Amino acid sequence: MLTLYSYWRSSAAYRVRIALNLKGLAYRQVPVHLVQDGGQQRAADYRALNPQQLVPLLVDEVNGGARIAQSLAILEYLEEVFPVPAILPGDPLERAQVRALALHIACEIHPLNNLRVLQYLSGELGVDDAAKDAWYRHWVATGLAAVEQGLDVFAGRFSLGDRPGYLEACLVPQVYNARRFACDLAPFPRIRQLAERCEALESFRSAAPEVQPDAQ
Amino acid sequence: MLTLYSYWRSSAAYRVRIALNLKGLAYRQVPVHLVQDGGQQRAADYRALNPQQLVPLLVDEVNGGARIAQSLAILEYLEEVFPVPAILPGDPLERAQVRALALHIACEIHPLNNLRVLQYLSGELGVDDAAKDAWYRHWVATGLAAVEQGLDVFAGRFSLGDRPGYLEACLVPQVYNARRFACDLAPFPRIRQLAERCEALESFRSAAPEVQPDAQ
């Protein structure tokens, strides 16, 4: 039995929901509200589970109640423990290309735009909403430009040829965030087309933020 | 033959230098100066090699000139192509614990404190030096507190028991950055001790920023 501690709008949690669906793994979802109660991820009971005080967290009851933080660590774990169907290609170079693009999203775009960083900009630094939005869009535009170029190796197909995997599990949530903050996606046709093809699939539809049990 | 495009002070490049040394792999280093010439990573010839416009980049001439961006994608590639000696544990749960801590450094601390982000704070947002230093130290302190707790599973030993690996390749460069910006490491005794034990080893000493050919 797998349990995912999640927040509907967390794009890191969204990545894991997609990966679980792609692998056809059933899971129980426990919501952790990142805003209510001063952030439920900081509450003592959740901190005891995940000292990183972030979502997602995967608990694998079959594997001794293993608790795994960080969305990409969870994706790698799922790939190792439940290898079929694979979400990474088999060839080491192709795996590296997928990981390099996924890590560009996870390390160069998302960390700069997550909730606690935006809160710090508004709070401690007194940045106004217009400048905060410009910050958000700057990192999205810079990062997606790199991802757009990187997608050329897939030549209009999914990262696994005929089906999506690890890369798309990271890309689609980032596109969701970009749309939410009205970022201009016009310069990124490969990204838009790939995201739209994924979003038509049930594994992505049922992972979407707005259909999660804690969506508001 | 392996070629690493690197900058002496880039902590992401520093991670890869450590991993290459831990695996005993010879490599050629090509410096990419992140400040000179408006940032050599943005020059057309480098952009053609790495559209992400970041260091490090690993080129594996043996594997068809494969070019791999993103330090953690490079670490995973090295582990897959040159498996001995391993830098990750063998057990999937232990691998996940190592990756979750490494990703906490790579996704929650370092992206907020790298050069281009500090440049944006000073430039576009007009943040003064004191507030910028406070920003830097805030993310280091928050992130290292989580890493400190996560290290308890290793009980004062290296992540591979008697020797360091993937985790330490990420931790030591982050500690280097923290010291450079005079962050208080007193609350993190496990991190300090682990970093110091690593820094006594030749594989870490020869990867240190100050002994690189492009160090200034």
Tab-separated table of C-alpha atoms in Angstrom, chain B residues 18-164:
chain	number	residue	atom	x	y	z
B	18	ILE	CA	33.914	14.975	-6.652
B	19	ALA	CA	31.885	12.180	-8.274
B	20	LEU	CA	34.442	11.750	-11.068
B	21	ASN	CA	37.200	11.505	-8.474
B	22	LEU	CA	35.251	9.043	-6.315
B	23	LYS	CA	34.921	6.806	-9.358
B	24	GLY	CA	38.581	7.250	-10.281
B	25	LEU	CA	37.669	8.613	-13.728
B	26	ALA	CA	40.191	10.780	-15.558
B	27	TYR	CA	38.711	13.839	-17.223
B	28	ARG	CA	39.694	16.962	-19.093
B	29	GLN	CA	38.353	20.241	-17.722
B	30	VAL	CA	37.276	23.192	-19.881
B	31	PRO	CA	36.614	26.389	-17.924
B	32	VAL	CA	33.485	28.448	-18.625
B	33	HIS	CA	33.708	31.755	-16.791
B	34	LEU	CA	30.277	32.660	-15.422
B	35	VAL	CA	31.075	36.369	-15.007
B	36	GLN	CA	33.643	37.361	-17.663
B	37	ASP	CA	32.395	38.409	-21.126
B	38	GLY	CA	28.875	38.828	-19.734
B	39	GLY	CA	28.956	35.140	-18.794
B	40	GLN	CA	30.716	32.755	-21.147
B	41	GLN	CA	27.876	30.243	-20.622
B	42	ARG	CA	25.721	32.523	-22.789
B	43	ALA	CA	28.208	32.631	-25.694
B	44	ALA	CA	26.991	31.100	-28.957
B	45	ASP	CA	29.584	28.316	-29.021
B	46	TYR	CA	28.751	27.158	-25.503
B	47	ARG	CA	25.003	27.536	-26.069
B	48	ALA	CA	25.341	25.219	-29.042
B	49	LEU	CA	26.838	22.608	-26.719
B	50	ASN	CA	24.451	23.213	-23.833
B	51	PRO	CA	21.179	25.052	-24.528
B	52	GLN	CA	20.619	25.197	-20.752
B	53	GLN	CA	23.448	27.793	-20.644
B	54	LEU	CA	24.674	26.509	-17.305
B	55	VAL	CA	27.636	24.564	-15.992
B	56	PRO	CA	28.436	21.773	-15.555
B	57	LEU	CA	28.217	19.918	-18.845
B	58	LEU	CA	29.776	16.493	-19.276
B	59	VAL	CA	30.837	15.300	-22.717
B	60	ASP	CA	31.501	11.577	-23.078
B	61	GLU	CA	33.489	11.180	-26.284
B	62	VAL	CA	33.440	7.396	-26.004
B	63	ASN	CA	29.636	7.386	-26.025
B	64	GLY	CA	29.268	9.238	-29.341
B	65	GLY	CA	30.115	12.631	-27.857
B	66	ALA	CA	27.105	12.471	-25.555
B	67	ARG	CA	26.487	15.831	-23.877
B	68	ILE	CA	24.830	15.768	-20.482
B	69	ALA	CA	23.638	18.817	-18.555
B	70	GLN	CA	22.540	19.089	-14.918
B	71	SER	CA	24.867	17.850	-12.211
B	72	LEU	CA	22.521	15.225	-10.792
B	73	ALA	CA	21.773	13.827	-14.242
B	74	ILE	CA	25.541	13.542	-14.693
B	75	LEU	CA	25.927	11.729	-11.353
B	76	GLU	CA	23.202	9.243	-12.320
B	77	TYR	CA	24.811	8.745	-15.743
B	78	LEU	CA	28.225	8.089	-14.219
B	79	GLU	CA	26.659	5.588	-11.822
B	80	GLU	CA	24.975	3.732	-14.682
B	81	VAL	CA	27.901	3.724	-17.119
B	82	PHE	CA	30.757	3.338	-14.614
B	83	PRO	CA	29.060	1.394	-11.807
B	84	VAL	CA	32.204	0.479	-9.853
B	85	PRO	CA	32.866	1.911	-7.328
B	86	ALA	CA	29.232	2.805	-6.684
B	87	ILE	CA	28.306	6.223	-5.332
B	88	LEU	CA	24.745	5.184	-4.425
B	89	PRO	CA	23.778	2.385	-2.005
B	90	GLY	CA	22.310	-0.779	-3.535
B	91	ASP	CA	19.002	-0.864	-1.666
B	92	PRO	CA	16.177	1.149	-3.299
B	93	LEU	CA	15.054	2.710	-0.017
B	94	GLU	CA	18.600	3.732	0.925
B	95	ARG	CA	19.101	5.113	-2.571
B	96	ALA	CA	15.897	7.113	-2.151
B	97	GLN	CA	17.058	8.508	1.193
B	98	VAL	CA	20.352	9.628	-0.334
B	99	ARG	CA	18.620	11.158	-3.351
B	100	ALA	CA	16.034	12.931	-1.174
B	101	LEU	CA	18.794	14.686	0.776
B	102	ALA	CA	20.850	15.465	-2.323
B	103	LEU	CA	17.726	16.844	-4.026
B	104	HIS	CA	16.929	18.939	-0.979
B	105	ILE	CA	20.291	20.634	-1.498
B	106	ALA	CA	19.916	20.795	-5.276
B	107	CYS	CA	16.260	21.942	-5.348
B	108	GLU	CA	15.640	23.820	-2.095
B	109	ILE	CA	18.918	25.563	-1.271
B	110	HIS	CA	21.234	26.006	-4.240
B	111	PRO	CA	18.748	27.331	-6.864
B	112	LEU	CA	17.829	30.238	-4.614
B	113	ASN	CA	21.432	31.229	-4.051
B	114	ASN	CA	23.125	30.852	-7.376
B	115	LEU	CA	24.741	33.722	-9.182
B	116	ARG	CA	21.997	34.605	-11.650
B	117	VAL	CA	19.378	34.745	-8.898
B	118	LEU	CA	21.542	37.006	-6.731
B	119	GLN	CA	22.103	39.192	-9.798
B	120	TYR	CA	18.319	39.447	-10.319
B	121	LEU	CA	17.770	40.407	-6.681
B	122	SER	CA	20.377	43.196	-6.872
B	123	GLY	CA	19.513	44.319	-10.375
B	124	GLU	CA	15.829	44.008	-11.282
B	125	LEU	CA	14.563	44.068	-7.682
B	126	GLY	CA	17.052	46.601	-6.266
B	127	VAL	CA	17.635	44.515	-3.132
B	128	ASP	CA	20.552	45.888	-1.077
B	129	ASP	CA	23.516	43.776	-0.011
B	130	ALA	CA	22.344	43.264	3.571
B	131	ALA	CA	18.945	41.972	2.471
B	132	LYS	CA	20.567	39.819	-0.203
B	133	ASP	CA	22.882	38.257	2.385
B	134	ALA	CA	19.896	37.645	4.659
B	135	TRP	CA	18.089	35.923	1.762
B	136	TYR	CA	21.135	33.746	1.135
B	137	ARG	CA	21.507	32.744	4.755
B	138	HIS	CA	17.781	32.168	5.211
B	139	TRP	CA	17.637	29.449	2.532
B	140	VAL	CA	20.904	27.898	3.691
B	141	ALA	CA	19.723	27.756	7.310
B	142	THR	CA	16.270	26.417	6.414
B	143	GLY	CA	17.636	23.812	4.030
B	144	LEU	CA	20.551	22.618	6.121
B	145	ALA	CA	18.259	22.153	9.133
B	146	ALA	CA	16.304	19.597	7.085
B	147	VAL	CA	19.501	17.938	5.851
B	148	GLU	CA	20.898	17.789	9.407
B	149	GLN	CA	17.835	15.831	10.547
B	150	GLY	CA	17.987	13.591	7.493
B	151	LEU	CA	21.592	12.636	8.242
B	152	ASP	CA	20.542	10.847	11.443
B	153	VAL	CA	19.910	7.637	9.493
B	154	PHE	CA	23.620	7.420	8.694
B	155	ALA	CA	24.536	7.487	12.396
B	156	GLY	CA	27.775	9.398	12.054
B	157	ARG	CA	29.052	7.333	9.155
B	158	PHE	CA	29.372	8.092	5.447
B	159	SER	CA	26.333	7.541	3.209
B	160	LEU	CA	27.944	4.318	1.952
B	161	GLY	CA	29.037	3.239	5.422
B	162	ASP	CA	32.811	3.385	5.247
B	163	ARG	CA	33.068	5.793	2.326
B	164	PRO	CA	31.360	8.838	0.832
